[in-house]
Amino acid sequence: MTDNIIKLTRNNIQKLTPYQSARRIGGKHGTIWLNANESPISVSFKSKKQSFNRYPECQPNNLISAYAGYVDLSCQQVLVTRGADEGIELLIKAFCEPGKDAIIYCPPTYDMYRINAQIAGVKIKEIPTLKNTWQLDLLNLELNLNEVKLIYVCNPNNPTSSIILKKDLLLLLKITLGKSLVVIDEAYIEFSPKESMTCFLKDHPNLVILRTLSKAFALAGIRCGFVLAEKKIIETLNKVISPYPISTPVIDIALQSLQKDYIKLMQNRVLDSNSNRVWLVDQLNQISCVEKVFESNANYVLVKFFMYERIFQILWNKGIILRNQNEKVNLKKCIRISIGTRLESLELIKELKKFSKNNIY
Ligand code: PMP
């Protein structure tokens, strides 16, 4: 019977290695979770709705309007989704012909662009960013646009935490106009708000932006994200989205989080996270098992270690859970560390110092 089930499964799904999310990899015993770029601080909300017998609206007007207000766009330029992950998937569903079209992404980057394309049977083209600067390889991108419908660019990039130059993004939009959509994943943009491309939406019909409440808004648990794009693109995505993607309690909480006071609180948490990051980077730079700390622009920092494997394991055993990046393109010996509270960072530094003292490099 098991064999039959495998035979029934689509070929590409048989071969697929699913996304290794922080929660899937484990670390449940951990006490300090620095592996999923979540907010270390929780914000409490009370659900105001008491009755759930009716389906919610597919695209709740009040939520769309609140987010449109937050990003200074019109309601017609906003789609609400089950996290930014659903946005990545819907774009492939709506724009890519399986077996014919392709997507481009620029590793090392977020894995879900590749995985969604593989699930859909859509071809992938990897154009790595330039080593060390992590900037776009525009020459190779231009040479590889054949059959490409979507180009995913993560900015700030996960896991490098680097920023792509705005002039390069604008050039990419120019050379792809009429051929491909450029999808800029701004999941972490609140940590580097000046880098946002939302103001370019009005002049660039092939620009799509992904957003989420999972990071700076501290709401990873409710699963709520947004796609920002011109009206025609939003209408197209509305054709393929499921009938009731956002549950009533999620709409309720997301709406509250977008009120002025809560946005101010979010911005204060971002300031805190950014100052914790400066402290952590400074401390890391003084530790001898650290080979390199990469410049960070978000709520995580990429670090290259001497003896990265032992460090990762020792910290794991102590309940400090980080994200190993060694298998990714150009990231040998690298570990990604989410910015936690100052207390969590202190604990991490204490353990790294202890490790350095007992080992010589
Ligand atoms: N894009 C990037 C770059 C991410 O790191 C993540 C979450 N890890 C997502 C999208 C997905 O976010 P969401 O929780 O909104 O689905």
XYZ file of C-alpha atoms and ligand atoms in Angstrom:
377
model
C 0.000 0.000 0.000
C 2.770 2.449 0.921
C 4.415 1.772 -2.464
C 1.128 2.518 -4.201
C 0.794 5.841 -2.428
C 4.294 6.777 -3.526
C 3.440 5.813 -7.117
C 0.304 7.959 -6.945
C 2.323 10.976 -5.857
C 3.422 13.432 -8.561
C 7.014 12.838 -9.678
C 8.283 16.244 -8.542
C 6.707 15.762 -5.096
C 8.326 12.318 -4.745
C 11.698 14.006 -5.268
C 10.937 17.068 -3.131
C 12.773 17.818 0.109
C 10.280 19.944 2.064
C 11.252 23.294 3.551
C 13.215 22.804 6.749
C 11.435 25.407 8.865
C 12.831 26.284 12.276
C 9.854 24.564 13.915
C 10.275 21.404 11.791
C 13.992 21.097 12.526
C 13.134 21.110 16.206
C 14.922 22.504 19.200
C 11.735 22.172 21.245
C 13.787 21.672 24.380
C 15.518 25.004 23.712
C 15.116 27.938 26.035
C 16.621 30.615 23.787
C 15.210 30.512 20.272
C 17.333 32.528 17.879
C 16.584 30.487 14.768
C 13.440 31.868 13.096
C 13.914 35.665 13.061
C 10.800 36.081 15.175
C 10.251 38.922 17.607
C 11.619 37.866 21.005
C 8.859 39.932 22.630
C 5.201 39.086 22.417
C 2.448 41.685 22.127
C -0.885 40.737 23.610
C -4.169 41.277 21.813
C -7.718 40.396 22.765
C -9.935 38.996 20.045
C -12.977 41.249 19.936
C -15.086 38.934 17.795
C -17.197 36.410 19.643
C -19.064 34.625 16.868
C -17.492 32.493 14.196
C -20.440 30.831 12.420
C -20.041 32.988 9.274
C -17.221 32.839 6.751
C -14.972 35.897 6.710
C -14.636 38.121 3.646
C -12.015 36.835 1.179
C -10.281 40.225 1.219
C -11.553 42.097 4.297
C -12.026 45.745 3.344
C -11.072 47.163 6.735
C -7.792 45.210 6.874
C -6.872 46.055 3.280
C -7.621 49.687 3.983
C -5.545 49.685 7.218
C -2.504 48.173 5.479
C -2.917 50.452 2.436
C -2.848 53.372 4.909
C 0.308 52.004 6.566
C 2.196 51.756 3.246
C 0.583 54.819 1.660
C -0.922 52.970 -1.300
C -4.466 52.572 -2.618
C -6.643 49.614 -1.518
C -6.564 48.275 -5.081
C -2.790 47.784 -4.766
C -3.044 45.470 -1.720
C -3.814 41.751 -1.310
C -3.907 40.121 2.138
C -2.493 36.581 2.344
C -1.804 33.764 4.814
C 1.705 35.074 5.517
C 4.177 36.269 2.880
C 4.669 32.569 2.091
C 1.231 32.421 0.501
C 2.127 35.454 -1.646
C 5.189 33.613 -3.000
C 2.993 30.631 -3.890
C 0.107 32.609 -5.436
C 2.445 34.472 -7.785
C 3.797 31.195 -9.162
C 0.278 29.753 -9.431
C -0.998 32.780 -11.348
C 1.951 33.607 -13.590
C 3.991 30.450 -14.296
C 3.033 27.732 -16.748
C 4.283 24.395 -15.306
C 6.932 22.711 -17.464
C 7.418 25.848 -19.561
C 8.048 28.997 -17.528
C 10.812 29.637 -15.027
C 11.528 31.727 -11.970
C 14.868 33.270 -10.993
C 16.154 33.711 -7.461
C 19.563 34.776 -6.199
C 21.121 32.448 -3.603
C 22.041 32.440 -0.815
C 18.447 33.439 -0.064
C 15.100 32.314 1.347
C 14.353 28.721 0.247
C 10.621 29.055 -0.328
C 10.998 30.624 -3.799
C 12.713 27.449 -5.023
C 10.447 25.063 -3.110
C 7.209 26.638 -4.356
C 8.479 26.477 -7.943
C 9.466 22.833 -7.492
C 6.034 21.977 -6.072
C 4.351 23.689 -9.034
C 6.616 21.982 -11.594
C 8.036 25.342 -12.675
C 11.680 25.599 -13.771
C 14.204 27.359 -11.574
C 17.238 29.406 -12.516
C 19.705 30.267 -9.789
C 21.760 33.412 -10.310
C 23.888 33.716 -7.137
C 24.587 37.166 -5.755
C 28.186 38.352 -5.991
C 30.332 36.789 -3.291
C 31.059 39.040 -0.293
C 29.072 42.072 -1.500
C 25.864 40.010 -1.962
C 24.819 42.369 -4.774
C 22.813 41.260 -7.833
C 24.725 39.777 -10.748
C 22.891 42.002 -13.232
C 24.879 40.817 -16.225
C 23.903 37.195 -15.665
C 20.347 38.121 -14.779
C 19.962 39.913 -18.105
C 21.434 36.948 -20.008
C 19.015 34.497 -18.377
C 15.618 36.139 -18.780
C 14.346 33.677 -21.354
C 11.059 32.047 -20.192
C 11.381 33.795 -16.823
C 8.105 35.152 -15.448
C 9.168 35.966 -11.903
C 12.418 37.163 -10.325
C 12.441 36.913 -6.535
C 14.757 39.314 -4.720
C 14.808 39.313 -0.938
C 15.623 42.749 0.561
C 16.983 42.794 3.264
C 18.107 39.352 2.242
C 17.581 36.302 4.420
C 20.039 34.928 5.599
C 22.805 37.434 4.734
C 20.907 40.455 6.131
C 22.388 42.490 3.267
C 20.719 45.260 1.268
C 20.522 45.320 -2.515
C 21.433 48.695 -4.026
C 18.330 50.625 -5.040
C 19.880 51.629 -8.359
C 20.374 47.916 -9.183
C 16.752 47.101 -8.337
C 15.614 49.950 -10.575
C 17.868 48.720 -13.379
C 16.493 45.197 -12.955
C 12.943 46.572 -13.217
C 13.941 48.370 -16.408
C 15.563 45.408 -18.163
C 12.688 43.067 -17.263
C 9.832 45.405 -18.191
C 7.325 43.583 -20.404
C 9.061 40.219 -19.790
C 9.045 39.386 -16.067
C 7.737 40.580 -12.734
C 10.332 41.549 -10.129
C 9.112 40.354 -6.730
C 10.867 42.111 -3.859
C 10.410 40.265 -0.594
C 10.362 42.967 2.092
C 9.598 40.656 5.026
C 12.253 42.470 7.127
C 11.873 45.984 5.705
C 10.728 47.578 8.989
C 14.308 47.093 10.255
C 15.647 49.156 7.301
C 12.603 51.198 6.268
C 14.487 53.591 3.957
C 15.186 50.676 1.613
C 11.528 49.998 0.808
C 10.509 50.090 -2.847
C 6.813 50.861 -2.254
C 7.210 54.416 -3.605
C 8.281 52.959 -6.975
C 5.066 50.967 -7.470
C 3.300 53.835 -9.223
C 5.897 54.035 -12.023
C 6.856 50.365 -12.334
C 4.034 48.050 -13.433
C 6.282 44.959 -13.153
C 7.146 45.550 -9.488
C 5.599 43.322 -6.804
C 6.361 43.642 -3.086
C 5.796 41.029 -0.362
C 5.202 42.065 3.256
C 4.392 40.301 6.524
C 3.236 40.878 10.095
C 5.474 37.975 11.231
C 8.665 39.915 11.967
C 8.661 43.523 13.243
C 4.940 43.334 14.096
C 5.678 40.307 16.344
C 2.781 38.302 14.907
C 4.359 35.196 13.329
C 1.716 33.102 15.092
C -1.278 34.607 13.290
C 0.036 34.055 9.728
C -0.762 37.296 7.934
C 1.062 38.895 5.011
C 0.441 41.192 2.059
C 1.204 41.514 -1.648
C 1.600 45.053 -2.953
C 1.425 45.644 -6.707
C -0.491 47.441 -9.421
C -4.249 46.829 -9.638
C -4.124 44.319 -12.525
C -1.650 42.077 -10.687
C -3.750 42.152 -7.492
C -6.871 41.284 -9.522
C -5.026 38.337 -11.096
C -3.896 37.023 -7.707
C -7.467 37.373 -6.457
C -8.470 34.832 -9.109
C -6.273 32.088 -7.640
C -6.481 32.757 -3.893
C -8.641 30.383 -1.840
C -12.167 31.580 -0.955
C -11.501 32.373 2.740
C -7.734 32.616 3.250
C -7.733 34.777 6.407
C -9.613 33.617 9.495
C -11.839 35.949 11.523
C -9.545 36.099 14.623
C -6.556 36.860 12.363
C -8.394 39.749 10.685
C -9.357 41.065 14.107
C -5.810 40.961 15.538
C -4.103 42.174 12.338
C -6.434 45.187 12.287
C -5.572 46.113 15.869
C -1.842 45.783 15.137
C -2.168 48.375 12.364
C -3.631 51.072 14.606
C -1.402 54.118 15.113
C -0.442 53.281 18.722
C 0.556 49.741 17.838
C 2.602 50.907 14.856
C 4.465 53.257 17.195
C 5.105 50.354 19.590
C 6.363 48.247 16.674
C 8.760 51.024 15.666
C 10.056 51.215 19.246
C 10.656 47.441 19.282
C 12.585 47.836 16.021
C 14.795 50.515 17.631
C 15.420 48.155 20.544
C 16.240 45.252 18.234
C 18.597 47.410 16.177
C 20.453 48.612 19.273
C 20.674 45.030 20.605
C 22.131 44.074 17.244
C 24.829 46.753 17.449
C 25.745 45.452 20.923
C 25.772 41.819 19.777
C 27.890 42.512 16.682
C 30.390 44.425 18.810
C 30.617 41.544 21.298
C 30.903 38.903 18.553
C 33.778 40.805 16.964
C 35.763 40.421 20.179
C 35.407 36.629 20.382
C 38.183 34.452 18.973
C 36.010 31.599 17.596
C 34.291 34.184 15.351
C 35.894 34.381 11.916
C 33.650 37.078 10.437
C 30.492 39.000 11.305
C 28.628 40.165 8.190
C 27.019 43.600 8.155
C 23.413 43.323 9.264
C 20.345 45.324 8.257
C 17.591 43.292 9.887
C 16.739 41.384 13.081
C 19.380 38.697 12.512
C 23.086 38.552 11.864
C 25.139 36.131 9.765
C 28.342 34.934 11.411
C 31.209 32.769 10.119
C 32.801 30.666 12.844
C 35.935 28.599 13.292
C 34.634 25.126 14.289
C 31.065 26.189 13.409
C 29.694 22.645 13.725
C 30.865 22.116 17.290
C 29.719 25.580 18.295
C 26.267 25.014 16.800
C 25.924 21.671 18.593
C 27.255 22.841 21.962
C 24.887 25.811 21.971
C 21.994 23.555 20.869
C 22.724 21.212 23.767
C 22.613 24.206 26.111
C 19.197 25.186 24.733
C 20.439 28.072 22.566
C 18.984 27.306 19.140
C 20.591 28.982 16.106
C 20.206 28.391 12.343
C 22.980 26.525 10.522
C 23.643 27.959 7.022
C 26.696 25.871 6.090
C 24.914 24.014 3.234
C 23.846 27.197 1.447
C 25.578 28.671 -1.609
C 28.679 30.653 -0.508
C 27.914 30.273 3.196
C 30.389 27.624 4.378
C 30.820 27.705 8.180
C 28.099 30.322 8.601
C 25.385 30.444 11.241
C 22.459 32.867 11.323
C 21.599 34.345 14.710
C 18.268 36.113 15.308
C 18.442 39.178 17.534
C 16.850 38.196 20.823
C 16.427 40.201 24.009
C 19.574 41.681 25.595
C 19.411 38.923 28.233
C 19.325 36.211 25.556
C 22.236 37.835 23.715
C 24.205 38.001 26.987
C 23.651 34.279 27.533
C 24.814 33.521 23.967
C 27.961 35.654 24.337
C 28.737 34.039 27.685
C 28.669 30.554 26.110
C 30.733 31.639 23.079
C 33.371 33.166 25.349
C 33.489 29.966 27.379
C 33.942 27.955 24.165
C 36.706 30.270 22.906
C 38.564 30.018 26.212
C 38.619 26.213 26.036
C 39.660 26.012 22.379
C 42.590 27.466 20.480
C 42.468 28.643 16.830
N 10.190 35.909 3.249
C 11.274 35.806 4.011
C 12.545 36.383 3.518
C 11.220 35.149 5.233
O 12.331 35.029 5.981
C 9.991 34.614 5.673
C 9.847 33.882 6.986
N 10.882 33.214 7.446
C 8.886 34.748 4.848
C 9.008 35.409 3.645
C 7.578 34.176 5.221
O 6.928 35.000 6.101
P 5.488 34.697 6.650
O 5.637 34.320 8.075
O 4.758 35.988 6.489
O 4.885 33.609 5.813
